mmCIF file of C-alpha atoms in Angstrom:
data_model
loop_
_atom_site.group_PDB
_atom_site.id
_atom_site.type_symbol
_atom_site.label_atom_id
_atom_site.label_comp_id
_atom_site.label_asym_id
_atom_site.label_seq_id
_atom_site.Cartn_x
_atom_site.Cartn_y
_atom_site.Cartn_z
ATOM 1 C CA UNK A 498 -7.327 -112.405 -183.191
ATOM 2 C CA UNK A 499 -7.450 -108.992 -184.943
ATOM 3 C CA UNK A 500 -10.541 -108.047 -183.009
ATOM 4 C CA UNK A 501 -8.795 -108.813 -179.741
ATOM 5 C CA UNK A 502 -5.844 -106.433 -180.626
ATOM 6 C CA UNK A 503 -8.229 -103.787 -181.664
ATOM 7 C CA UNK A 504 -10.008 -103.825 -178.177
ATOM 8 C CA UNK A 505 -6.894 -103.828 -176.152
ATOM 9 C CA UNK A 506 -6.487 -99.994 -176.378
ATOM 10 C CA UNK A 507 -10.097 -99.401 -175.530
ATOM 11 C CA UNK A 508 -9.653 -101.637 -172.483
ATOM 12 C CA UNK A 509 -6.455 -99.904 -171.374
ATOM 13 C CA UNK A 510 -8.357 -96.544 -172.005
ATOM 14 C CA UNK A 511 -11.259 -97.808 -169.696
ATOM 15 C CA UNK A 512 -9.047 -99.197 -166.831
ATOM 16 C CA UNK A 513 -7.014 -95.891 -166.878
ATOM 17 C CA UNK A 514 -10.229 -93.824 -166.605
ATOM 18 C CA UNK A 515 -11.144 -95.909 -163.770
ATOM 19 C CA UNK A 516 -8.146 -95.599 -161.961
ATOM 20 C CA UNK A 517 -8.022 -91.773 -162.480
ATOM 21 C CA UNK A 518 -11.317 -91.466 -160.248
ATOM 22 C CA UNK A 519 -9.156 -92.637 -157.215
ATOM 23 C CA UNK A 520 -7.526 -89.980 -155.119
ATOM 24 C CA UNK A 521 -4.479 -89.978 -153.000
ATOM 25 C CA UNK A 522 -4.694 -86.683 -151.586
ATOM 26 C CA UNK A 523 -6.282 -87.775 -148.462
ATOM 27 C CA UNK A 524 -4.059 -89.826 -145.765
ATOM 28 C CA UNK A 525 -5.985 -90.640 -142.618
ATOM 29 C CA UNK A 526 -4.359 -90.747 -139.342
ATOM 30 C CA UNK A 527 -4.463 -94.005 -137.185
ATOM 31 C CA UNK A 528 -7.799 -94.213 -135.484
ATOM 32 C CA UNK A 529 -9.633 -91.846 -137.916
ATOM 33 C CA UNK A 530 -11.872 -94.642 -138.932
ATOM 34 C CA UNK A 531 -13.568 -95.090 -135.278
ATOM 35 C CA UNK A 532 -17.243 -94.455 -135.602
ATOM 36 C CA UNK A 533 -18.144 -91.031 -134.451
ATOM 37 C CA UNK A 534 -21.318 -90.185 -132.364
ATOM 38 C CA UNK A 535 -23.564 -87.490 -133.761
ATOM 39 C CA UNK A 536 -26.524 -85.856 -131.885
ATOM 40 C CA UNK A 537 -29.839 -86.328 -133.829
ATOM 41 C CA UNK A 538 -32.726 -84.144 -133.409
ATOM 42 C CA UNK A 539 -35.616 -85.228 -135.675
ATOM 43 C CA UNK A 540 -37.721 -82.222 -134.920
ATOM 44 C CA UNK A 541 -41.027 -81.300 -136.252
ATOM 45 C CA UNK A 542 -43.208 -81.678 -139.078
ATOM 46 C CA UNK A 543 -41.170 -83.416 -142.020
ATOM 47 C CA UNK A 544 -37.981 -83.554 -139.742
ATOM 48 C CA UNK A 545 -38.586 -87.283 -138.442
ATOM 49 C CA UNK A 546 -39.194 -88.337 -142.220
ATOM 50 C CA UNK A 547 -36.149 -86.732 -143.558
ATOM 51 C CA UNK A 548 -33.809 -87.633 -140.579
ATOM 52 C CA UNK A 549 -34.870 -91.174 -140.927
ATOM 53 C CA UNK A 550 -33.974 -91.230 -144.543
ATOM 54 C CA UNK A 551 -30.454 -90.217 -143.496
ATOM 55 C CA UNK A 552 -30.367 -93.025 -140.910
ATOM 56 C CA UNK A 553 -31.336 -95.632 -143.518
ATOM 57 C CA UNK A 554 -28.624 -94.371 -146.098
ATOM 58 C CA UNK A 555 -26.033 -94.193 -143.326
ATOM 59 C CA UNK A 556 -26.811 -97.598 -142.178
ATOM 60 C CA UNK A 557 -26.439 -98.980 -145.653
ATOM 61 C CA UNK A 558 -23.230 -97.242 -146.379
ATOM 62 C CA UNK A 559 -21.888 -98.531 -143.186
ATOM 63 C CA UNK A 560 -20.850 -94.872 -142.450
ATOM 64 C CA UNK A 561 -18.591 -94.548 -139.368
ATOM 65 C CA UNK A 562 -21.127 -92.671 -137.482
ATOM 66 C CA UNK A 563 -23.758 -93.565 -134.867
ATOM 67 C CA UNK A 564 -26.711 -91.290 -133.633
ATOM 68 C CA UNK A 565 -27.792 -90.327 -130.336
ATOM 69 C CA UNK A 566 -31.445 -89.443 -130.844
ATOM 70 C CA UNK A 567 -33.461 -86.791 -128.893
ATOM 71 C CA UNK A 568 -36.933 -85.687 -128.924
ATOM 72 C CA UNK A 569 -37.168 -82.131 -129.276
ATOM 73 C CA UNK A 570 -40.069 -79.919 -130.394
ATOM 74 C CA UNK A 571 -40.451 -76.117 -131.237
ATOM 75 C CA UNK A 572 -43.261 -75.587 -128.739
ATOM 76 C CA UNK A 573 -40.789 -76.344 -125.711
ATOM 77 C CA UNK A 574 -39.657 -73.419 -123.667
ATOM 78 C CA UNK A 575 -36.151 -74.539 -123.808
ATOM 79 C CA UNK A 576 -33.607 -76.782 -125.499
ATOM 80 C CA UNK A 577 -33.265 -79.693 -122.857
ATOM 81 C CA UNK A 578 -30.077 -79.652 -121.000
ATOM 82 C CA UNK A 579 -29.229 -83.370 -121.926
ATOM 83 C CA UNK A 580 -29.405 -82.370 -125.532
ATOM 84 C CA UNK A 581 -26.888 -79.499 -125.071
ATOM 85 C CA UNK A 582 -24.727 -81.865 -123.265
ATOM 86 C CA UNK A 583 -24.825 -84.378 -126.170
ATOM 87 C CA UNK A 584 -24.026 -81.771 -128.592
ATOM 88 C CA UNK A 585 -21.068 -80.253 -126.475
ATOM 89 C CA UNK A 586 -19.932 -83.939 -126.077
ATOM 90 C CA UNK A 587 -20.132 -85.025 -129.818
ATOM 91 C CA UNK A 588 -19.428 -81.847 -131.370
ATOM 92 C CA UNK A 589 -21.621 -82.475 -134.328
ATOM 93 C CA UNK A 590 -25.445 -82.477 -134.547
ATOM 94 C CA UNK A 591 -27.878 -83.399 -137.437
ATOM 95 C CA UNK A 592 -31.403 -81.813 -137.019
ATOM 96 C CA UNK A 593 -34.606 -81.745 -138.605
ATOM 97 C CA UNK A 594 -36.824 -78.395 -138.526
ATOM 98 C CA UNK A 595 -37.999 -77.084 -135.455
ATOM 99 C CA UNK A 596 -41.359 -75.154 -135.563
ATOM 100 C CA UNK A 597 -41.040 -71.617 -134.114
ATOM 101 C CA UNK A 598 -44.591 -70.506 -132.683
ATOM 102 C CA UNK A 599 -45.637 -66.997 -134.007
ATOM 103 C CA UNK A 600 -45.985 -64.288 -131.395
ATOM 104 C CA UNK A 601 -46.875 -65.231 -127.821
ATOM 105 C CA UNK A 602 -43.376 -64.638 -126.370
ATOM 106 C CA UNK A 603 -41.953 -68.280 -127.058
ATOM 107 C CA UNK A 604 -38.323 -67.917 -128.013
ATOM 108 C CA UNK A 605 -37.160 -69.815 -130.860
ATOM 109 C CA UNK A 606 -35.372 -72.990 -129.962
ATOM 110 C CA UNK A 607 -33.219 -72.632 -132.968
ATOM 111 C CA UNK A 608 -31.835 -69.389 -131.864
ATOM 112 C CA UNK A 609 -31.417 -70.856 -128.561
ATOM 113 C CA UNK A 610 -28.989 -73.610 -130.008
ATOM 114 C CA UNK A 611 -27.279 -71.066 -131.906
ATOM 115 C CA UNK A 612 -26.432 -68.865 -129.145
ATOM 116 C CA UNK A 613 -25.915 -71.794 -126.382
ATOM 117 C CA UNK A 614 -23.302 -73.280 -128.870
ATOM 118 C CA UNK A 615 -21.991 -70.018 -130.347
ATOM 119 C CA UNK A 616 -22.852 -71.284 -133.959
ATOM 120 C CA UNK A 617 -21.957 -67.918 -135.403
ATOM 121 C CA UNK A 618 -21.814 -68.895 -139.100
ATOM 122 C CA UNK A 619 -24.770 -70.163 -140.963
ATOM 123 C CA UNK A 620 -23.776 -71.669 -144.550
ATOM 124 C CA UNK A 621 -26.312 -72.421 -147.269
ATOM 125 C CA UNK A 622 -24.922 -73.882 -150.671
ATOM 126 C CA UNK A 623 -27.239 -72.697 -153.392
ATOM 127 C CA UNK A 624 -26.382 -74.606 -156.828
ATOM 128 C CA UNK A 625 -27.939 -76.066 -159.837
ATOM 129 C CA UNK A 626 -28.093 -79.930 -159.640
ATOM 130 C CA UNK A 627 -27.523 -81.679 -162.974
ATOM 131 C CA UNK A 628 -30.822 -82.778 -164.629
ATOM 132 C CA UNK A 629 -33.116 -80.560 -162.572
ATOM 133 C CA UNK A 630 -34.457 -77.792 -164.867
ATOM 134 C CA UNK A 631 -34.384 -74.360 -163.224
ATOM 135 C CA UNK A 632 -34.892 -70.778 -164.949
ATOM 136 C CA UNK A 633 -31.192 -69.967 -164.456
ATOM 137 C CA UNK A 634 -28.256 -71.921 -165.119
ATOM 138 C CA UNK A 635 -24.625 -71.832 -163.651
ATOM 139 C CA UNK A 636 -25.762 -70.960 -160.328
ATOM 140 C CA UNK A 637 -23.305 -71.787 -157.536
ATOM 141 C CA UNK A 638 -23.838 -69.457 -154.514
ATOM 142 C CA UNK A 639 -22.679 -69.830 -151.117
ATOM 143 C CA UNK A 640 -24.433 -67.587 -148.580
ATOM 144 C CA UNK A 641 -22.660 -66.937 -145.411
ATOM 145 C CA UNK A 642 -24.821 -65.484 -142.500
ATOM 146 C CA UNK A 643 -23.949 -63.972 -139.212
ATOM 147 C CA UNK A 644 -25.998 -66.256 -136.926
ATOM 148 C CA UNK A 645 -26.087 -64.491 -133.514
ATOM 149 C CA UNK A 646 -27.069 -60.948 -133.454
ATOM 150 C CA UNK A 647 -28.519 -58.417 -135.786
ATOM 151 C CA UNK A 648 -32.458 -58.170 -135.693
ATOM 152 C CA UNK A 649 -32.300 -61.760 -134.057
ATOM 153 C CA UNK A 650 -30.659 -60.450 -130.985
ATOM 154 C CA UNK A 651 -34.203 -61.006 -129.221
ATOM 155 C CA UNK A 652 -34.176 -57.554 -127.517
ATOM 156 C CA UNK A 653 -37.771 -56.257 -127.867
ATOM 157 C CA UNK A 654 -39.979 -54.469 -125.474
ATOM 158 C CA UNK A 655 -43.164 -52.505 -125.487
ATOM 159 C CA UNK A 656 -42.266 -48.884 -124.641
ATOM 160 C CA UNK A 657 -45.961 -47.807 -124.053
ATOM 161 C CA UNK A 658 -49.192 -49.693 -125.104
ATOM 162 C CA UNK A 659 -49.014 -49.900 -128.860
ATOM 163 C CA UNK A 660 -45.491 -48.954 -129.277
ATOM 164 C CA UNK A 661 -42.963 -51.816 -129.552
ATOM 165 C CA UNK A 662 -39.156 -51.100 -129.800
ATOM 166 C CA UNK A 663 -36.951 -54.024 -131.451
ATOM 167 C CA UNK A 664 -33.224 -53.473 -131.221
ATOM 168 C CA UNK A 665 -30.850 -54.474 -134.033
ATOM 169 C CA UNK A 666 -27.386 -55.145 -132.609
ATOM 170 C CA UNK A 667 -24.243 -55.254 -134.604
ATOM 171 C CA UNK A 668 -20.809 -55.634 -133.038
ATOM 172 C CA UNK A 669 -17.379 -55.183 -134.367
ATOM 173 C CA UNK A 670 -16.290 -58.618 -132.832
ATOM 174 C CA UNK A 671 -19.105 -60.556 -134.585
ATOM 175 C CA UNK A 672 -18.728 -58.722 -137.931
ATOM 176 C CA UNK A 673 -15.068 -59.384 -138.052
ATOM 177 C CA UNK A 674 -15.385 -63.128 -137.292
ATOM 178 C CA UNK A 675 -18.187 -63.847 -139.860
ATOM 179 C CA UNK A 676 -16.200 -61.738 -142.493
ATOM 180 C CA UNK A 677 -13.038 -63.772 -141.585
ATOM 181 C CA UNK A 678 -15.098 -67.223 -142.018
ATOM 182 C CA UNK A 679 -16.239 -66.035 -145.126
ATOM 183 C CA UNK A 680 -12.945 -65.158 -146.788
ATOM 184 C CA UNK A 681 -11.409 -68.078 -145.204
ATOM 185 C CA UNK A 682 -14.272 -70.393 -146.791
ATOM 186 C CA UNK A 683 -13.551 -68.763 -150.267
ATOM 187 C CA UNK A 684 -9.708 -69.049 -149.900
ATOM 188 C CA UNK A 685 -9.897 -72.860 -148.771
ATOM 189 C CA UNK A 686 -12.505 -73.734 -151.537
ATOM 190 C CA UNK A 687 -10.934 -72.038 -154.392
ATOM 191 C CA UNK A 688 -13.728 -69.268 -154.731
ATOM 192 C CA UNK A 689 -13.034 -66.079 -156.418
ATOM 193 C CA UNK A 690 -15.114 -63.600 -155.133
ATOM 194 C CA UNK A 691 -16.824 -62.254 -151.636
ATOM 195 C CA UNK A 692 -19.862 -60.026 -151.823
ATOM 196 C CA UNK A 693 -20.871 -58.162 -148.737
ATOM 197 C CA UNK A 694 -24.833 -57.678 -148.653
ATOM 198 C CA UNK A 695 -25.804 -54.619 -146.636
ATOM 199 C CA UNK A 696 -28.257 -51.532 -146.124
ATOM 200 C CA UNK A 697 -25.476 -49.073 -145.061
ATOM 201 C CA UNK A 698 -27.086 -46.256 -146.993
ATOM 202 C CA UNK A 699 -29.922 -46.135 -144.551
ATOM 203 C CA UNK A 700 -28.548 -47.858 -141.333
ATOM 204 C CA UNK A 701 -25.124 -45.946 -141.663
ATOM 205 C CA UNK A 702 -23.856 -46.869 -138.256
ATOM 206 C CA UNK A 703 -25.031 -50.578 -137.573
ATOM 207 C CA UNK A 704 -24.363 -51.853 -141.320
ATOM 208 C CA UNK A 705 -21.615 -49.276 -141.689
ATOM 209 C CA UNK A 706 -19.833 -51.127 -138.856
ATOM 210 C CA UNK A 707 -20.497 -54.568 -140.518
ATOM 211 C CA UNK A 708 -18.915 -53.099 -143.911
ATOM 212 C CA UNK A 709 -15.968 -51.565 -142.324
ATOM 213 C CA UNK A 710 -15.084 -55.005 -140.822
ATOM 214 C CA UNK A 711 -15.683 -56.794 -144.051
ATOM 215 C CA UNK A 712 -13.311 -54.198 -145.774
ATOM 216 C CA UNK A 713 -10.582 -54.611 -143.255
ATOM 217 C CA UNK A 714 -10.609 -58.506 -143.716
ATOM 218 C CA UNK A 715 -10.662 -58.319 -147.317
ATOM 219 C CA UNK A 716 -7.221 -56.481 -147.575
ATOM 220 C CA UNK A 717 -5.637 -59.954 -146.012
ATOM 221 C CA UNK A 718 -6.947 -61.708 -148.951
ATOM 222 C CA UNK A 719 -5.674 -59.938 -152.140
ATOM 223 C CA UNK A 720 -6.196 -62.955 -154.291
ATOM 224 C CA UNK A 721 -10.038 -62.975 -153.695
ATOM 225 C CA UNK A 722 -12.032 -60.200 -155.269
ATOM 226 C CA UNK A 723 -14.245 -58.196 -152.883
ATOM 227 C CA UNK A 724 -17.404 -56.200 -153.587
ATOM 228 C CA UNK A 725 -20.693 -54.794 -151.859
ATOM 229 C CA UNK A 726 -24.198 -54.617 -152.757
ATOM 230 C CA UNK A 727 -27.237 -53.161 -151.043
ATOM 231 C CA UNK A 728 -29.699 -55.722 -150.098
ATOM 232 C CA UNK A 729 -32.648 -54.613 -152.238
ATOM 233 C CA UNK A 730 -30.608 -54.392 -155.199
ATOM 234 C CA UNK A 731 -29.011 -57.885 -154.255
ATOM 235 C CA UNK A 732 -32.571 -59.503 -154.267
ATOM 236 C CA UNK A 733 -33.240 -57.967 -157.678
ATOM 237 C CA UNK A 734 -29.884 -59.234 -159.037
ATOM 238 C CA UNK A 735 -30.435 -62.744 -157.802
ATOM 239 C CA UNK A 736 -33.663 -63.185 -159.592
ATOM 240 C CA UNK A 737 -32.267 -61.612 -162.823
ATOM 241 C CA UNK A 738 -28.673 -62.682 -163.000
ATOM 242 C CA UNK A 739 -27.617 -64.914 -160.093
ATOM 243 C CA UNK A 740 -24.630 -66.467 -161.776
ATOM 244 C CA UNK A 741 -22.698 -63.300 -161.062
ATOM 245 C CA UNK A 742 -22.448 -64.140 -157.367
ATOM 246 C CA UNK A 743 -19.973 -66.446 -155.694
ATOM 247 C CA UNK A 744 -19.640 -66.328 -151.882
ATOM 248 C CA UNK A 745 -22.044 -63.704 -150.011
ATOM 249 C CA UNK A 746 -21.301 -62.619 -146.399
ATOM 250 C CA UNK A 747 -24.525 -60.967 -144.678
ATOM 251 C CA UNK A 748 -25.883 -59.961 -141.385
ATOM 252 C CA UNK A 749 -28.414 -62.130 -139.715
ATOM 253 C CA UNK A 750 -31.720 -60.895 -141.277
ATOM 254 C CA UNK A 751 -30.441 -60.292 -144.839
ATOM 255 C CA UNK A 752 -28.843 -63.712 -144.885
ATOM 256 C CA UNK A 753 -32.326 -65.413 -144.025
ATOM 257 C CA UNK A 754 -33.858 -63.661 -146.998
ATOM 258 C CA UNK A 755 -30.985 -64.019 -149.574
ATOM 259 C CA UNK A 756 -30.364 -67.836 -148.742
ATOM 260 C CA UNK A 757 -34.024 -68.504 -149.314
ATOM 261 C CA UNK A 758 -34.237 -66.543 -152.400
ATOM 262 C CA UNK A 759 -31.130 -68.070 -153.909
ATOM 263 C CA UNK A 760 -32.332 -71.700 -152.876
ATOM 264 C CA UNK A 761 -35.675 -70.931 -154.863
ATOM 265 C CA UNK A 762 -33.564 -69.843 -157.940
ATOM 266 C CA UNK A 763 -31.420 -73.007 -158.000
ATOM 267 C CA UNK A 764 -34.019 -75.712 -157.437
ATOM 268 C CA UNK A 765 -35.960 -75.108 -154.320
ATOM 269 C CA UNK A 766 -35.395 -75.417 -150.792
ATOM 270 C CA UNK A 767 -35.773 -79.063 -150.782
ATOM 271 C CA UNK A 768 -32.363 -79.574 -152.417
ATOM 272 C CA UNK A 769 -30.120 -76.829 -150.550
ATOM 273 C CA UNK A 770 -27.812 -78.250 -148.021
ATOM 274 C CA UNK A 771 -26.592 -76.218 -145.113
ATOM 275 C CA UNK A 772 -25.202 -75.951 -141.555
ATOM 276 C CA UNK A 773 -24.299 -73.904 -138.642
ATOM 277 C CA UNK A 774 -20.855 -73.844 -137.343
ATOM 278 C CA UNK A 775 -18.692 -72.149 -134.613
ATOM 279 C CA UNK A 776 -15.452 -72.508 -133.021
ATOM 280 C CA UNK A 777 -16.201 -75.781 -131.351
ATOM 281 C CA UNK A 778 -19.580 -77.218 -132.516
ATOM 282 C CA UNK A 779 -21.436 -77.821 -135.811
ATOM 283 C CA UNK A 780 -25.089 -78.402 -136.475
ATOM 284 C CA UNK A 781 -26.140 -79.546 -139.893
ATOM 285 C CA UNK A 782 -29.682 -79.149 -141.345
ATOM 286 C CA UNK A 783 -31.608 -78.158 -144.491
ATOM 287 C CA UNK A 784 -29.964 -75.170 -145.885
ATOM 288 C CA UNK A 785 -32.999 -72.909 -146.379
ATOM 289 C CA UNK A 786 -35.135 -72.354 -143.567
ATOM 290 C CA UNK A 787 -38.587 -72.098 -145.743
ATOM 291 C CA UNK A 788 -40.117 -75.318 -145.893
ATOM 292 C CA UNK A 789 -37.950 -77.068 -143.377
ATOM 293 C CA UNK A 790 -41.012 -78.122 -141.231
ATOM 294 C CA UNK A 791 -43.453 -78.556 -144.062
ATOM 295 C CA UNK A 792 -47.222 -78.771 -144.389
ATOM 296 C CA UNK A 793 -49.332 -81.231 -142.556
ATOM 297 C CA UNK A 794 -50.413 -82.759 -145.892
ATOM 298 C CA UNK A 795 -46.835 -83.523 -146.954
ATOM 299 C CA UNK A 796 -46.244 -85.234 -143.669
ATOM 300 C CA UNK A 797 -49.386 -87.259 -143.877
ATOM 301 C CA UNK A 798 -48.548 -88.251 -147.451
ATOM 302 C CA UNK A 799 -44.988 -89.009 -146.522
ATOM 303 C CA UNK A 800 -43.787 -87.111 -149.649
ATOM 304 C CA UNK A 801 -41.035 -84.919 -148.053
ATOM 305 C CA UNK A 802 -38.223 -84.332 -149.832
ATOM 306 C CA UNK A 803 -35.105 -85.881 -148.288
ATOM 307 C CA UNK A 804 -32.493 -84.504 -150.695
ATOM 308 C CA UNK A 805 -31.501 -81.396 -148.819
ATOM 309 C CA UNK A 806 -30.878 -83.307 -145.549
ATOM 310 C CA UNK A 807 -28.948 -85.966 -147.231
ATOM 311 C CA UNK A 808 -26.727 -83.479 -148.967
ATOM 312 C CA UNK A 809 -26.217 -81.698 -145.610
ATOM 313 C CA UNK A 810 -25.434 -85.070 -144.022
ATOM 314 C CA UNK A 811 -22.485 -85.455 -146.805
ATOM 315 C CA UNK A 812 -21.337 -81.960 -145.537
ATOM 316 C CA UNK A 813 -21.318 -83.442 -142.292
ATOM 317 C CA UNK A 814 -19.299 -86.602 -143.167
ATOM 318 C CA UNK A 815 -16.787 -84.183 -144.853
ATOM 319 C CA UNK A 816 -16.545 -82.198 -141.501
ATOM 320 C CA UNK A 817 -15.946 -85.220 -139.782
ATOM 321 C CA UNK A 818 -13.222 -86.062 -142.124
ATOM 322 C CA UNK A 819 -14.801 -89.122 -143.968
ATOM 323 C CA UNK A 820 -14.458 -87.812 -147.595
ATOM 324 C CA UNK A 821 -14.935 -91.009 -149.347
ATOM 325 C CA UNK A 822 -18.320 -91.677 -147.583
ATOM 326 C CA UNK A 823 -19.346 -88.099 -148.300
ATOM 327 C CA UNK A 824 -18.488 -88.437 -152.001
ATOM 328 C CA UNK A 825 -20.399 -91.738 -152.128
ATOM 329 C CA UNK A 826 -23.575 -90.281 -150.599
ATOM 330 C CA UNK A 827 -23.400 -86.965 -152.598
ATOM 331 C CA UNK A 828 -22.887 -88.829 -155.897
ATOM 332 C CA UNK A 829 -25.644 -91.277 -155.300
ATOM 333 C CA UNK A 830 -28.226 -88.251 -154.700
ATOM 334 C CA UNK A 831 -27.121 -86.435 -157.844
ATOM 335 C CA UNK A 832 -27.527 -89.491 -159.901
ATOM 336 C CA UNK A 833 -31.004 -90.059 -158.820
ATOM 337 C CA UNK A 834 -31.818 -86.323 -159.449
ATOM 338 C CA UNK A 835 -30.166 -86.375 -162.734
ATOM 339 C CA UNK A 836 -32.011 -89.411 -164.019
ATOM 340 C CA UNK A 837 -35.239 -87.860 -162.814
ATOM 341 C CA UNK A 838 -37.366 -91.106 -162.316
ATOM 342 C CA UNK A 839 -37.547 -90.607 -158.533
ATOM 343 C CA UNK A 840 -38.547 -87.073 -157.598
ATOM 344 C CA UNK A 841 -41.004 -85.562 -154.886
ATOM 345 C CA UNK A 842 -43.791 -83.384 -155.980
ATOM 346 C CA UNK A 843 -41.721 -80.046 -155.026
ATOM 347 C CA UNK A 844 -39.343 -81.139 -158.098
ATOM 348 C CA UNK A 845 -42.165 -82.258 -160.410
ATOM 349 C CA UNK A 846 -42.436 -85.784 -159.567
ATOM 350 C CA UNK A 847 -44.881 -88.112 -157.828
ATOM 351 C CA UNK A 848 -42.390 -89.985 -155.447
ATOM 352 C CA UNK A 849 -42.611 -90.485 -151.734
ATOM 353 C CA UNK A 850 -39.848 -89.737 -149.343
ATOM 354 C CA UNK A 851 -39.229 -93.581 -149.116
ATOM 355 C CA UNK A 852 -39.208 -94.348 -152.858
ATOM 356 C CA UNK A 853 -36.485 -91.340 -153.223
ATOM 357 C CA UNK A 854 -34.505 -92.992 -150.186
ATOM 358 C CA UNK A 855 -34.786 -96.600 -151.933
ATOM 359 C CA UNK A 856 -33.446 -94.973 -155.328
ATOM 360 C CA UNK A 857 -30.392 -93.316 -153.492
ATOM 361 C CA UNK A 858 -29.544 -96.459 -151.729
ATOM 362 C CA UNK A 859 -29.808 -98.361 -154.873
ATOM 363 C CA UNK A 860 -27.236 -96.013 -156.578
ATOM 364 C CA UNK A 861 -24.648 -96.163 -153.805
ATOM 365 C CA UNK A 862 -21.388 -97.515 -155.097
#
């Protein structure tokens, strides 16, 4: 009897602790649980492997989404119109990597998607995952990159044989809206600092305009600290003291370099989620572009890391206002990583893609 009395306080504590994990802050509107269509582009290389991983997990979770799948490959001249129509109808897309041919005048389908849908903001979340050893700790960086202009404007021509001119375009409009998105993201996510990355000491007009826009927007968010850093110094600081950064806002090319560097520091491109968003549409994919198509050997052995796209899918579920499903998926992935039994080769393990997927499914609450 005494033993029973002593155990009662412990039981109450456990019950209270379990109850406290519930949240009452989200109240859905009637009809919010209706299944939502999502356009799915498996893409090239490891794309079909990792998108299939997401499909399996979503099915087991009974997540309120269903996929409209389209066969798109990087060697196509254009994104098929039916694919664009599907994304415009559904507003949301999940995609694997699309291989971009080197040279030859073939334009990138990734760039076509961004421009056609005006996906002006790229977001990559680079953070340490519990249980995954990295050289630096306390890394939690969000890289927000302007996605539609800069060096990626695609304005190149041969002036005379042997001389090529490539134009970098920076506009006030695009610079202002990416700065507004970065500060709004920081404000809504309780972030404390926004750092603008630039090369205005050399490109005084182009990057100068970008900085001017960031400074103007910063004055409207007095609670958020704002600073600036030259891109070459930024890369050095990233690999030596990455914990100093919080939200980073960049022009197009710098953002690609910074995001991939930050991803490598925080655990590798295989675990970093991301997406591209505009005023109307959102496309979710592996956050860092390096390795999103993968090598042929990884495809043949079916050992691609599905973690990045699974976490990107959790971002997508939050975007669709299904927060409990997002939390469930993210928690399962992080538990698998933390326990360390099932990891692909890039994370120091020997597991196949399917073994990691099965482990994540087993951890779903």
